[in-house]
Short mmCIF file of C-alpha atoms and ligand atoms in Angstrom, two decimals:
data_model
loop_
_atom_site.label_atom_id
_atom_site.label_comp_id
_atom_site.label_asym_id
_atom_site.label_seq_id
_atom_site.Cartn_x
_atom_site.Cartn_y
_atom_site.Cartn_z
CA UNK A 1 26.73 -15.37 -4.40
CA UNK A 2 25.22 -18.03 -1.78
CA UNK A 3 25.45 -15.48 0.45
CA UNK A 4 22.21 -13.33 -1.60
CA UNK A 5 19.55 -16.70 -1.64
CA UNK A 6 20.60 -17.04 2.15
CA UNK A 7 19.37 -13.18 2.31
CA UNK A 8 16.28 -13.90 0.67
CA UNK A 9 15.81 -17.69 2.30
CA UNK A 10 16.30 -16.25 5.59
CA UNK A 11 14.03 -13.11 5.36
CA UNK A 12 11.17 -15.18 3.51
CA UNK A 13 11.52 -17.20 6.72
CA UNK A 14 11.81 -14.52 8.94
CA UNK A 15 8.74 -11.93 7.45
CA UNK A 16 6.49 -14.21 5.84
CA UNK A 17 4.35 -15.56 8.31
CA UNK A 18 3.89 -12.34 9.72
CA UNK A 19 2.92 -10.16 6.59
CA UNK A 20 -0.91 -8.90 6.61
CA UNK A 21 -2.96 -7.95 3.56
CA UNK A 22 -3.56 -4.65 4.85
CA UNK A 23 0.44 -3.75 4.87
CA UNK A 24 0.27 -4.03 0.89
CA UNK A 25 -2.13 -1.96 -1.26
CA UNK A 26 -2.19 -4.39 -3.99
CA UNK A 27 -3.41 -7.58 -1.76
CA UNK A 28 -6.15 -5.60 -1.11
CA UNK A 29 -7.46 -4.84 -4.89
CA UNK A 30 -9.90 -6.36 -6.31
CA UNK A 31 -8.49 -9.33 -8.43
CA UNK A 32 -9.04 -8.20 -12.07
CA UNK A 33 -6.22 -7.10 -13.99
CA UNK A 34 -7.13 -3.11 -14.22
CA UNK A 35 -7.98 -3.21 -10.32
CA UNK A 36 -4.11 -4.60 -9.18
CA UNK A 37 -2.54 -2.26 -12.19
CA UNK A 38 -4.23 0.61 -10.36
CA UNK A 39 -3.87 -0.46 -7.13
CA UNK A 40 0.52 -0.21 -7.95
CA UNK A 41 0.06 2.79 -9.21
CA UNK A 42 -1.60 4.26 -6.62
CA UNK A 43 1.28 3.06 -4.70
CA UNK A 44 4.24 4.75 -6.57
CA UNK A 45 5.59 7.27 -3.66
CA UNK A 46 3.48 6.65 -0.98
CA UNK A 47 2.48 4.59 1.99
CA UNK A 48 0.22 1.48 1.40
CA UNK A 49 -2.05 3.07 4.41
CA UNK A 50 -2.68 6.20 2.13
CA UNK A 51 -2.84 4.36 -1.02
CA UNK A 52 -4.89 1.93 0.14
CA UNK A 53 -7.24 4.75 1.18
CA UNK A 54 -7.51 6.35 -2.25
CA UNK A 55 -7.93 2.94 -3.88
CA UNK A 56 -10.83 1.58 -1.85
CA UNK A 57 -12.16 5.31 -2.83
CA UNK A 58 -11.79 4.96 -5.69
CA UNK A 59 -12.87 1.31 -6.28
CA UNK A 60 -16.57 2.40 -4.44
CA UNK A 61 -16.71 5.10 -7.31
CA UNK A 62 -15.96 3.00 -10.33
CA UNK A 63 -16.92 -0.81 -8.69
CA UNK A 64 -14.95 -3.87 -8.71
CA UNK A 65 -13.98 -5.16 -11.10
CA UNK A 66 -12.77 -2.00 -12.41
CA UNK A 67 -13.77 -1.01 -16.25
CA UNK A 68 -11.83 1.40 -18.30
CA UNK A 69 -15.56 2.88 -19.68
CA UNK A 70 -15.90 4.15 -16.35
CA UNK A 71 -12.66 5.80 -15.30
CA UNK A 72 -12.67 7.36 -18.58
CA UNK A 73 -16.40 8.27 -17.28
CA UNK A 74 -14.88 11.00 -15.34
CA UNK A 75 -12.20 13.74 -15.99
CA UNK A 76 -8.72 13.69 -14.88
CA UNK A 77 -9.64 16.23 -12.60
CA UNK A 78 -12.76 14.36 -10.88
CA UNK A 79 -10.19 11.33 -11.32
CA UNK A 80 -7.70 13.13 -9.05
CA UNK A 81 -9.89 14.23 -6.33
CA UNK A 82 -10.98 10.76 -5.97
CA UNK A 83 -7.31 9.43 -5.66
CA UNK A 84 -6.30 12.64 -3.70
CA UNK A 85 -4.99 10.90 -0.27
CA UNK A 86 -2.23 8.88 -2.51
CA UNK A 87 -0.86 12.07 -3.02
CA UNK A 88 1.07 12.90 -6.41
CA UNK A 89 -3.15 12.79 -7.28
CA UNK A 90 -2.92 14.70 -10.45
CA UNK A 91 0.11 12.64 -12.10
CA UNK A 92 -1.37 9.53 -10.89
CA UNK A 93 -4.48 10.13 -12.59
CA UNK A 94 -2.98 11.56 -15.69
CA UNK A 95 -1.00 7.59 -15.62
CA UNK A 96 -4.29 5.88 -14.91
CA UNK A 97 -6.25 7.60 -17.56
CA UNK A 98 -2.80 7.15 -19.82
CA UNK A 99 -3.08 3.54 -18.99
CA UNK A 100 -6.72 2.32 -19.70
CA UNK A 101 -6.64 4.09 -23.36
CA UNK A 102 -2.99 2.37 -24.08
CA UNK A 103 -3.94 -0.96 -23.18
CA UNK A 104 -6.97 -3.24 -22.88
CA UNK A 105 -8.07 -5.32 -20.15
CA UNK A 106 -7.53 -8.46 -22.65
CA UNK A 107 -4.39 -7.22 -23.28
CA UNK A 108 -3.14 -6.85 -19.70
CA UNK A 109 -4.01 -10.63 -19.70
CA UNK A 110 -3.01 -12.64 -22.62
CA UNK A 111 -0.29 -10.66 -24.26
CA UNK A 112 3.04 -11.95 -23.55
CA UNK A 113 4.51 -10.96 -20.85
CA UNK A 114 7.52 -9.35 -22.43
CA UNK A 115 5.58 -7.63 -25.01
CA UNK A 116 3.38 -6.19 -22.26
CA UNK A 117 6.56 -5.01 -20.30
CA UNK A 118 7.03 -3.14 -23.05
CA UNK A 119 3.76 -1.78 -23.91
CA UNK A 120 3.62 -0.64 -19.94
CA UNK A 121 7.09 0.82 -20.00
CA UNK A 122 5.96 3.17 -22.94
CA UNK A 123 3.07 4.69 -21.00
CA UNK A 124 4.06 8.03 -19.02
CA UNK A 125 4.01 7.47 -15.05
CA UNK A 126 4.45 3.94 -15.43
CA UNK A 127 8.65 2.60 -14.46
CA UNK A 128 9.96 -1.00 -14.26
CA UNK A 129 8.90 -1.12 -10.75
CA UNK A 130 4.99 -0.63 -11.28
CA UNK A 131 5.03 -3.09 -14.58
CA UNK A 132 7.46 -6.16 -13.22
CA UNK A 133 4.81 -5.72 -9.89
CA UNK A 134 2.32 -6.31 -12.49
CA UNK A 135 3.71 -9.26 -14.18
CA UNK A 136 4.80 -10.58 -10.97
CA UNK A 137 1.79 -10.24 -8.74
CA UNK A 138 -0.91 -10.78 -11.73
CA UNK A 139 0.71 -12.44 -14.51
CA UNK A 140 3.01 -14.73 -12.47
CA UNK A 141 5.37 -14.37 -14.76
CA UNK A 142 9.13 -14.64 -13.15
CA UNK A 143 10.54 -10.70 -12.58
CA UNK A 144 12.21 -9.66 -9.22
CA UNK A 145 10.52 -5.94 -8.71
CA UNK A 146 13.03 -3.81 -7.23
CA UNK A 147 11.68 -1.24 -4.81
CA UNK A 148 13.50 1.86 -2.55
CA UNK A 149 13.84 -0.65 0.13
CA UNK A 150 14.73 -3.17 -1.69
CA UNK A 151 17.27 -1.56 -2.76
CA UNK A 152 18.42 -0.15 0.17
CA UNK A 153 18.58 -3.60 1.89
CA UNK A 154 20.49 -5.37 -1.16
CA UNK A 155 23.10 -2.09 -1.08
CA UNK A 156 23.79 -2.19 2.62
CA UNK A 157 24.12 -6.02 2.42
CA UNK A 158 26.67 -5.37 -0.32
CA UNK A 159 25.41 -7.43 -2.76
CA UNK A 160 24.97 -3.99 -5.54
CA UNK A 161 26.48 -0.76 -5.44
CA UNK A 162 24.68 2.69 -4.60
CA UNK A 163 23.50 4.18 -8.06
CA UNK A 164 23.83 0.85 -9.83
CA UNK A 165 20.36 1.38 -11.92
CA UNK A 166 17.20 -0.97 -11.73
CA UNK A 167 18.04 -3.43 -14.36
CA UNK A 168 21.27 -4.05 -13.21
CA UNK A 169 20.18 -5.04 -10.08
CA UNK A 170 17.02 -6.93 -11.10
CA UNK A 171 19.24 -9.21 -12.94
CA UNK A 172 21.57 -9.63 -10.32
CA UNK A 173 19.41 -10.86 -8.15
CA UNK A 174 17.24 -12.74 -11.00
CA UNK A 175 20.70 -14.85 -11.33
CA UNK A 176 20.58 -16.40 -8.38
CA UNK A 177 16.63 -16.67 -7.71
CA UNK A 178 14.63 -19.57 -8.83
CA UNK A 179 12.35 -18.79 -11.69
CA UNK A 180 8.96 -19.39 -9.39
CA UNK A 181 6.93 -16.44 -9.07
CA UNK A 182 5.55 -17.92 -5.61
CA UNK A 183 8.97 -17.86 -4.29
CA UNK A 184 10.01 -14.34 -6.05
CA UNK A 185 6.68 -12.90 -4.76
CA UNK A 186 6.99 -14.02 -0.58
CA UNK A 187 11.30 -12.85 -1.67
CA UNK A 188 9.74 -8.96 -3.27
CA UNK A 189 6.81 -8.49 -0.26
CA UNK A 190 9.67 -9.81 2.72
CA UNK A 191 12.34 -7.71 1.75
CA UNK A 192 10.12 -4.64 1.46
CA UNK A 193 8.55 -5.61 5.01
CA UNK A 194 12.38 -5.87 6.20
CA UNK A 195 13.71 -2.80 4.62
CA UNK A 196 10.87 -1.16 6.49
CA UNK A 197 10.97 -3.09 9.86
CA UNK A 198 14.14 -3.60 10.55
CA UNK A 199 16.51 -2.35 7.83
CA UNK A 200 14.76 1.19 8.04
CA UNK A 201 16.28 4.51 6.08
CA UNK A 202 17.16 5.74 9.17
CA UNK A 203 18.60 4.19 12.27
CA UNK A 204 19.03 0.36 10.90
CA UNK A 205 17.92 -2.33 13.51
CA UNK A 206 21.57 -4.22 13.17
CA UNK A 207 21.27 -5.86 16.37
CA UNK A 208 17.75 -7.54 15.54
CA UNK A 209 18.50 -8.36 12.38
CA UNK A 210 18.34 -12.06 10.90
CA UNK A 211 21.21 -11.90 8.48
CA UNK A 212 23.15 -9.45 10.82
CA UNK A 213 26.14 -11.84 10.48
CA UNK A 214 26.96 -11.67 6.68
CA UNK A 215 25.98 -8.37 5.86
CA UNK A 216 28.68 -6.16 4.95
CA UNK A 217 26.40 -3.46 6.42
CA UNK A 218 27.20 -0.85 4.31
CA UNK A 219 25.01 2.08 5.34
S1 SF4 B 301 22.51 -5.99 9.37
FE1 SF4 B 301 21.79 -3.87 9.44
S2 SF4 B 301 22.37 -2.99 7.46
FE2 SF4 B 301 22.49 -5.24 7.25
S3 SF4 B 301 20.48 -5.86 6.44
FE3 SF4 B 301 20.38 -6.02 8.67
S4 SF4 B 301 19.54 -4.06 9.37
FE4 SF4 B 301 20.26 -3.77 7.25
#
């Protein structure tokens, strides 16, 4: 399995330098933890151009840093409207309103990690994608967040199979990763950027790709 950290090594060299803030919703939040944990949500199912829409909206409603006393201010409804451009509006404000009377800010911070995983995972409209995000991107805790292109890249490259589920894959991958959540998060954001650069859904960019040489291209 050499052949997945040269993936990631060469696509963390290859995307890195070139990522903006504005291509990821949650680089642009606010940096408390209830401002990234909406700002991934907001994401689920969309692009980061409309969810970064509906969470700047949103943010100019309820100020930064975001308090749970005033998104439970208004009703899921009024939540929704707010939020509407992220599409999915009215299950993504069901989740946030879920969210901020399951956990508390202190919570999101000093519980450990694991427990919070766990806490997260049992809150309807959140998935191991939106909480290992979470712990990666706020906590810094060590989780490889799996994503559709992410997914996509690792399957074509031949490293997992088609259907395998999300924690089979996250602990592939986790295997041969080095616990560092710097190096896991520029590995998460520079797959994503490849998988929608270069690696696309449709029409793959094999003869532009870095790692066109190794992968077993399997599309
Ligand atoms: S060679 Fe093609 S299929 Fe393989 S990772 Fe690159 S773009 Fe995707």
């Amino acid at each position: 399995m050499d052949g997945l950290r040269n993936l990631f090594d060469t696509l963390i060299e290859y995307h890195w330098s070139s990522i903006e803030m504005g291509e990821f919703t949650v680089l642009n939040a606010c940096e408390d933890p209830l401002s990234v944990l909406v700002a991934i949500v907001l994401s689920q199912n969309t692009n980061d151009v409309n969810s970064t829409r509906a969470y700047r909206s949103l943010a100019q409603r309820v100020g930064c840093p975001m308090k749970p006393e005033s998104i439970l201010e208004m009703s899921v409804e009024e939540l929704a409207e707010v939020i509407r451009v992220s599409g999915m509006h009215h299950i993504k404000a069901r989740t946030i309103v879920n969210l901020v009377k399951s956990v508390s800010v202190e919570e999101l911070v000093k519980l450990d990690p694991l427990e919070l995983r766990s806490r997260l995972l049992a809150i309807r409209g959140i998935g191991y994608k939106t909480a290992d995000v979470f712990l990666l991107m706020y906590r810094k805790f060590p989780v490889f967040p799996i994503d559709t292109h992410i997914r996509r890249v690792l399957t074509r490259y031949g490293v997992v199979r088609r259907g395998d589920s999300y924690e089979a894959i996250r602990r592939t991958v986790e295997n041969y990763l080095p616990e560092d959540p710097d190096y896991l998060t520029r590995a998460h954001l520079s797959l994503i950027k490849h998988g929608r650069a270069v690696c696309r859904a449709r029409k793959p960019l094999c003869e532009m790709c870095p790692v066109s040489s190794w992968c077993a291209k399997i599309v």
